[in-house]
Tab-separated table of C-alpha atoms and ligand atoms in Angstrom:
chain	number	residue	atom	x	y	z
A	1	PRO	CA	-178.478	-118.953	-83.322
A	2	MET	CA	-178.016	-121.759	-85.832
A	3	ALA	CA	-175.940	-121.425	-88.986
A	4	PHE	CA	-177.711	-124.468	-90.449
A	5	ALA	CA	-180.557	-126.775	-89.577
A	6	THR	CA	-181.224	-129.824	-91.741
A	7	LYS	CA	-184.134	-132.252	-91.550
A	8	GLN	CA	-184.105	-135.739	-93.061
A	9	LEU	CA	-181.696	-134.730	-95.787
A	10	THR	CA	-181.125	-137.389	-98.428
A	11	LYS	CA	-178.950	-137.505	-101.505
A	12	VAL	CA	-179.130	-140.223	-104.122
A	13	TYR	CA	-176.710	-140.269	-107.043
A	14	GLY	CA	-177.967	-142.108	-110.103
A	15	ALA	CA	-181.015	-144.361	-110.161
A	16	GLY	CA	-182.164	-147.960	-110.217
A	17	ASP	CA	-179.692	-150.770	-109.510
A	18	THR	CA	-176.702	-148.448	-109.557
A	19	ALA	CA	-178.141	-145.732	-107.266
A	20	VAL	CA	-175.771	-144.555	-104.522
A	21	HIS	CA	-177.422	-143.393	-101.296
A	22	ALA	CA	-174.843	-140.824	-100.215
A	23	LEU	CA	-177.023	-139.278	-97.470
A	24	ARG	CA	-179.700	-141.338	-95.721
A	25	GLY	CA	-181.771	-138.820	-93.766
A	26	VAL	CA	-179.398	-136.423	-92.029
A	27	THR	CA	-180.926	-134.213	-89.324
A	28	ILE	CA	-178.483	-131.808	-87.710
A	29	ASP	CA	-178.276	-128.333	-86.185
A	30	ILE	CA	-174.998	-126.462	-86.644
A	31	PRO	CA	-174.601	-123.469	-84.307
A	32	ALA	CA	-173.280	-120.239	-85.825
A	33	GLY	CA	-169.719	-119.233	-85.001
A	34	GLU	CA	-168.380	-122.699	-84.274
A	35	ILE	CA	-165.591	-124.724	-85.824
A	36	VAL	CA	-167.301	-127.935	-86.853
A	37	VAL	CA	-165.407	-130.983	-88.112
A	38	LEU	CA	-167.131	-133.654	-90.181
A	39	LEU	CA	-165.119	-136.805	-89.582
A	40	GLY	CA	-165.523	-140.245	-91.090
A	41	PRO	CA	-164.235	-142.734	-93.632
A	42	SER	CA	-163.948	-142.007	-97.334
A	43	GLY	CA	-167.299	-142.394	-99.075
A	44	SER	CA	-169.400	-141.837	-95.926
A	45	GLY	CA	-171.126	-138.717	-97.300
A	46	LYS	CA	-169.173	-135.860	-95.723
A	47	SER	CA	-168.397	-134.005	-98.950
A	48	THR	CA	-171.937	-134.510	-100.158
A	49	LEU	CA	-173.299	-132.814	-97.024
A	50	LEU	CA	-170.713	-130.010	-97.329
A	51	ASN	CA	-171.646	-129.396	-100.952
A	52	ILE	CA	-175.350	-129.199	-100.123
A	53	LEU	CA	-174.796	-126.824	-97.171
A	54	GLY	CA	-172.569	-124.701	-99.427
A	55	GLY	CA	-175.107	-124.528	-102.243
A	56	LEU	CA	-172.871	-126.381	-104.711
A	57	ASP	CA	-175.337	-129.235	-104.944
A	58	ARG	CA	-178.976	-129.928	-104.080
A	59	ALA	CA	-180.448	-132.568	-101.800
A	60	SER	CA	-182.738	-135.255	-103.195
A	61	SER	CA	-185.197	-134.718	-100.319
A	62	GLY	CA	-185.446	-133.044	-96.939
A	63	SER	CA	-184.831	-129.455	-95.914
A	64	VAL	CA	-181.698	-127.435	-95.275
A	65	PHE	CA	-182.147	-124.077	-93.616
A	66	PHE	CA	-179.515	-121.347	-93.649
A	67	GLN	CA	-180.803	-118.716	-91.234
A	68	GLN	CA	-184.475	-118.436	-92.289
A	69	GLN	CA	-184.013	-119.651	-95.869
A	70	ASN	CA	-184.637	-123.207	-97.044
A	71	LEU	CA	-181.847	-123.689	-99.595
A	72	SER	CA	-183.865	-126.498	-101.189
A	73	GLU	CA	-186.501	-123.964	-102.226
A	74	LEU	CA	-184.179	-121.375	-103.767
A	75	SER	CA	-184.009	-120.908	-107.525
A	76	ASP	CA	-180.666	-121.536	-109.223
A	77	ALA	CA	-180.069	-117.771	-109.372
A	78	GLU	CA	-180.833	-117.383	-105.659
A	79	LEU	CA	-178.550	-120.293	-104.805
A	80	THR	CA	-175.763	-118.688	-106.842
A	81	ARG	CA	-176.268	-115.437	-104.932
A	82	TYR	CA	-176.138	-117.358	-101.637
A	83	ARG	CA	-172.816	-118.909	-102.673
A	84	ARG	CA	-171.417	-115.581	-103.797
A	85	ASP	CA	-172.485	-113.534	-100.764
A	86	GLN	CA	-172.471	-115.909	-97.796
A	87	VAL	CA	-169.992	-118.707	-98.249
A	88	GLY	CA	-166.321	-119.322	-98.964
A	89	PHE	CA	-164.775	-122.619	-100.086
A	90	VAL	CA	-161.344	-124.119	-99.531
A	91	PHE	CA	-160.519	-127.385	-101.324
A	92	GLN	CA	-157.792	-129.985	-100.949
A	93	PHE	CA	-155.943	-128.925	-104.108
A	94	TYR	CA	-156.213	-125.135	-103.718
A	95	ASN	CA	-157.797	-124.502	-107.151
A	96	LEU	CA	-155.734	-121.368	-107.812
A	97	MET	CA	-155.457	-120.034	-111.366
A	98	PRO	CA	-151.853	-120.748	-112.400
A	99	SER	CA	-151.616	-117.749	-114.742
A	100	LEU	CA	-152.594	-115.236	-112.037
A	101	THR	CA	-150.583	-113.945	-109.087
A	102	ALA	CA	-151.748	-114.564	-105.533
A	103	ARG	CA	-153.214	-111.058	-105.410
A	104	GLU	CA	-154.990	-111.477	-108.762
A	105	ASN	CA	-156.442	-114.826	-107.694
A	106	ILE	CA	-158.058	-113.052	-104.744
A	107	GLU	CA	-159.223	-110.080	-106.817
A	108	LEU	CA	-161.006	-112.459	-109.171
A	109	VAL	CA	-163.383	-113.166	-106.272
A	110	THR	CA	-163.480	-109.765	-104.563
A	111	GLU	CA	-164.417	-108.007	-107.823
A	112	ILE	CA	-167.875	-109.574	-107.683
A	113	ALA	CA	-168.340	-109.598	-103.883
A	114	GLY	CA	-170.641	-107.184	-102.075
A	115	ASN	CA	-168.434	-106.074	-99.191
A	116	PRO	CA	-164.943	-107.434	-99.771
A	117	MET	CA	-161.698	-106.625	-98.009
A	118	ALA	CA	-158.658	-105.606	-100.051
A	119	ALA	CA	-156.678	-108.542	-101.462
A	120	ASP	CA	-153.570	-107.411	-99.593
A	121	ALA	CA	-155.502	-107.272	-96.304
A	122	ALA	CA	-156.628	-110.860	-96.869
A	123	LEU	CA	-153.036	-111.923	-97.640
A	124	THR	CA	-151.882	-110.230	-94.419
A	125	LEU	CA	-154.454	-112.238	-92.432
A	126	VAL	CA	-152.849	-115.484	-93.609
A	127	GLY	CA	-149.286	-114.199	-93.155
A	128	LEU	CA	-148.515	-113.826	-96.864
A	129	GLN	CA	-148.393	-110.052	-97.316
A	130	HIS	CA	-144.992	-110.485	-99.036
A	131	ARG	CA	-146.296	-112.987	-101.607
A	132	GLY	CA	-148.906	-110.942	-103.496
A	133	ASP	CA	-146.905	-110.790	-106.725
A	134	HIS	CA	-145.992	-114.472	-106.719
A	135	PHE	CA	-147.595	-117.028	-109.005
A	136	PRO	CA	-148.900	-120.327	-107.544
A	137	SER	CA	-145.933	-122.245	-109.034
A	138	GLN	CA	-143.603	-120.034	-106.969
A	139	LEU	CA	-145.353	-120.925	-103.691
A	140	SER	CA	-145.179	-124.007	-101.478
A	141	GLY	CA	-148.255	-126.177	-100.987
A	142	GLY	CA	-148.961	-124.635	-97.590
A	143	GLU	CA	-148.599	-121.126	-99.017
A	144	GLN	CA	-150.920	-121.940	-101.904
A	145	GLN	CA	-153.502	-123.203	-99.432
A	146	ARG	CA	-153.158	-120.004	-97.397
A	147	VAL	CA	-153.738	-117.987	-100.589
A	148	ALA	CA	-156.844	-120.105	-101.201
A	149	ILE	CA	-157.996	-119.335	-97.647
A	150	ALA	CA	-157.295	-115.623	-98.193
A	151	ARG	CA	-159.379	-115.772	-101.362
A	152	ALA	CA	-162.227	-117.468	-99.489
A	153	ILE	CA	-162.278	-114.998	-96.583
A	154	ALA	CA	-161.703	-111.828	-98.647
A	155	LYS	CA	-165.420	-111.604	-99.359
A	156	ARG	CA	-166.158	-111.827	-95.601
A	157	PRO	CA	-168.272	-114.995	-95.776
A	158	THR	CA	-170.651	-116.015	-93.018
A	159	VAL	CA	-169.548	-119.621	-93.439
A	160	LEU	CA	-166.225	-121.040	-94.548
A	161	PHE	CA	-166.359	-124.587	-95.983
A	162	CYS	CA	-163.138	-126.581	-96.133
A	163	ASP	CA	-162.959	-129.988	-97.837
A	164	GLU	CA	-159.812	-131.857	-96.731
A	165	PRO	CA	-157.899	-128.546	-96.460
A	166	THR	CA	-154.746	-130.258	-95.169
A	167	GLY	CA	-155.074	-133.418	-97.266
A	168	ALA	CA	-152.170	-132.534	-99.573
A	169	LEU	CA	-149.894	-131.064	-96.892
A	170	ASP	CA	-147.331	-132.525	-94.493
A	171	SER	CA	-148.409	-132.499	-90.857
A	172	ASN	CA	-146.539	-129.358	-89.742
A	173	THR	CA	-147.751	-127.351	-92.727
A	174	GLY	CA	-151.221	-128.738	-92.171
A	175	ARG	CA	-151.210	-127.572	-88.565
A	176	ALA	CA	-150.226	-124.072	-89.682
A	177	VAL	CA	-153.157	-124.023	-92.112
A	178	LEU	CA	-155.570	-125.181	-89.387
A	179	LYS	CA	-154.214	-122.430	-87.127
A	180	VAL	CA	-155.101	-119.863	-89.807
A	181	LEU	CA	-158.648	-121.265	-89.953
A	182	GLN	CA	-158.898	-121.054	-86.171
A	183	ASP	CA	-157.676	-117.432	-86.187
A	184	ILE	CA	-160.268	-116.529	-88.804
A	185	ASN	CA	-163.025	-118.157	-86.775
A	186	LYS	CA	-161.978	-116.129	-83.724
A	187	GLU	CA	-161.386	-112.839	-85.510
A	188	PHE	CA	-164.504	-112.757	-87.723
A	189	GLY	CA	-166.831	-115.144	-85.969
A	190	ALA	CA	-167.261	-117.024	-89.230
A	191	THR	CA	-168.660	-120.531	-88.895
A	192	VAL	CA	-165.960	-122.913	-90.149
A	193	ILE	CA	-166.993	-126.369	-91.374
A	194	ILE	CA	-164.167	-128.773	-92.150
A	195	VAL	CA	-164.477	-132.167	-93.856
A	196	THR	CA	-161.620	-134.514	-93.043
A	197	HIS	CA	-160.710	-138.123	-92.445
A	198	ALA	CA	-157.775	-137.006	-90.254
A	199	ALA	CA	-158.803	-137.607	-86.649
A	200	ASN	CA	-156.247	-135.143	-85.224
A	201	THR	CA	-158.053	-132.248	-86.911
A	202	ALA	CA	-160.929	-132.889	-84.507
A	203	LYS	CA	-158.911	-131.612	-81.543
A	204	MET	CA	-159.349	-127.991	-82.646
A	205	ALA	CA	-163.094	-128.286	-83.255
A	206	ASP	CA	-165.904	-127.009	-81.055
A	207	ARG	CA	-168.030	-129.860	-82.369
A	208	VAL	CA	-167.179	-133.108	-84.126
A	209	ILE	CA	-169.802	-134.835	-86.239
A	210	TYR	CA	-168.929	-138.474	-86.947
A	211	PHE	CA	-170.192	-139.835	-90.243
A	212	ALA	CA	-170.613	-143.418	-91.361
A	213	ASP	CA	-172.495	-144.814	-94.333
A	214	GLY	CA	-174.444	-141.664	-95.198
A	215	ASP	CA	-175.580	-140.682	-91.734
A	216	ILE	CA	-174.426	-139.207	-88.437
A	217	ARG	CA	-173.199	-141.782	-85.946
A	218	ASN	CA	-172.203	-139.519	-83.099
A	219	ILE	CA	-171.676	-135.872	-82.176
A	220	SER	CA	-169.158	-134.729	-79.608
A	221	VAL	CA	-168.808	-131.246	-78.205
A	222	ASN	CA	-165.345	-130.055	-77.155
A	223	THR	CA	-165.601	-127.689	-74.248
A	224	GLN	CA	-161.915	-126.759	-74.554
A	225	PRO	CA	-160.724	-127.092	-78.148
A	226	LEU	CA	-156.946	-127.269	-78.484
A	227	SER	CA	-155.082	-124.608	-80.397
A	228	ALA	CA	-154.005	-125.926	-83.776
A	229	GLY	CA	-150.764	-123.999	-83.401
B	301	LIG	P1	-163.332	-137.238	-100.786
B	301	LIG	O1	-164.549	-136.487	-100.432
B	301	LIG	O2	-163.242	-138.577	-100.152
B	301	LIG	O3	-162.060	-136.465	-100.654
B	301	LIG	P2	-164.424	-137.180	-103.460
B	301	LIG	O4	-165.591	-136.456	-102.932
B	301	LIG	O5	-163.671	-136.574	-104.585
B	301	LIG	O6	-163.351	-137.541	-102.346
B	301	LIG	O7	-164.869	-138.607	-103.893
B	301	LIG	C1	-165.430	-139.486	-102.968
B	301	LIG	C2	-165.966	-140.669	-103.713
B	301	LIG	O8	-166.996	-140.208	-104.595
B	301	LIG	C3	-164.929	-141.378	-104.540
B	301	LIG	O9	-165.083	-142.766	-104.335
B	301	LIG	C4	-165.258	-141.002	-105.947
B	301	LIG	O10	-164.962	-142.045	-106.824
B	301	LIG	C5	-166.733	-140.717	-105.892
B	301	LIG	N1	-167.115	-139.678	-106.835
B	301	LIG	C6	-166.824	-138.384	-106.775
B	301	LIG	N2	-167.301	-137.731	-107.821
B	301	LIG	C7	-167.918	-138.672	-108.579
B	301	LIG	C8	-168.621	-138.651	-109.807
B	301	LIG	N3	-168.805	-137.509	-110.489
B	301	LIG	N4	-169.126	-139.784	-110.279
B	301	LIG	C9	-168.969	-140.921	-109.590
B	301	LIG	N5	-168.337	-141.026	-108.434
B	301	LIG	C10	-167.804	-139.907	-107.936
B	302	LIG	P1	-166.862	-138.549	-98.319
B	302	LIG	O1	-166.760	-137.073	-98.476
B	302	LIG	O2	-167.218	-138.971	-96.935
B	302	LIG	O3	-165.628	-139.253	-98.834
B	302	LIG	P2	-168.769	-138.415	-100.470
B	302	LIG	O4	-169.835	-137.505	-100.003
B	302	LIG	O5	-167.734	-137.868	-101.383
B	302	LIG	O6	-168.066	-139.077	-99.217
B	302	LIG	O7	-169.408	-139.683	-101.170
B	302	LIG	C1	-170.501	-140.404	-100.616
B	302	LIG	C2	-170.929	-141.478	-101.593
B	302	LIG	O8	-171.486	-140.870	-102.753
B	302	LIG	C3	-169.796	-142.367	-102.090
B	302	LIG	O9	-170.303	-143.656	-102.255
B	302	LIG	C4	-169.437	-141.750	-103.429
B	302	LIG	O10	-168.859	-142.691	-104.274
B	302	LIG	C5	-170.766	-141.247	-103.920
B	302	LIG	N1	-170.665	-140.056	-104.795
B	302	LIG	C6	-170.167	-138.848	-104.447
B	302	LIG	N2	-170.285	-137.976	-105.448
B	302	LIG	C7	-170.868	-138.654	-106.455
B	302	LIG	C8	-171.282	-138.316	-107.756
B	302	LIG	N3	-171.132	-137.077	-108.241
B	302	LIG	N4	-171.856	-139.266	-108.518
B	302	LIG	C9	-172.034	-140.498	-108.042
B	302	LIG	N5	-171.677	-140.893	-106.824
B	302	LIG	C10	-171.105	-139.994	-106.040
């Protein structure tokens, strides 16, 4: 089955002379349960597509189906419910609340989720069971990103969206974070969609979608993805 199917998706920011055509008619099927990497230069439209698939933004035209639902036709309240129940997000700069401990950052999300796991179980999944009482400032960048991943998976999302998840990390720490994403994909069968401009991230993907200038240039399927570890 497909996690997503888009048809002729466009996104235009602004209007008139200054309009930016961020997506120029993207048609793509994304199979459920895969690790998919969106690769391409800065400004090519990767984040825009991620944000539309994740219900953070709306397309200007075209359709985007998640299972049987066209996200373009959902009301704002329905789109919010989709985000809350089905998807998790991981961003480049972690977005943890500095005044809350790692555990509390996760509980902030699990309190409103339908079928969450315990915060400590999520921390264990990312190897940080001993860091629950620590504040973000007491954690390394890689640890903060693993807390952010724990927060995203604690609500058991169908899809995990990651925008440059290793962009602020050194390469060894980045590999460890990618390994966690790979483990989560294997253990829960969650579809993992990663936006990056780092070509080496593509080695762990089942499918690599190459972006350029607002559209897909090429898709390659890895029959034997490498372990990120
Ligand atoms: P990336 O996806 O490359 O990590 P961003 O999505 O933050 O980075 O930004 C990509 C490009 O989009 C940048 O050139 C940035 O200037 C532009 N951009 C992002 N948000 C806005 C905005 N609200 N208004 C105008 N340009 C923006
Ligand atoms: P990528 O993720 O590949 O870096 P983006 O999807 O962030 O690319 O950006 C695609 C294009 O859309 C860029 O030209 C960027 O400047 C523009 N853009 C992105 N977000 C905004 C925004 N909120 N307002 C205006 N332009 C934007």
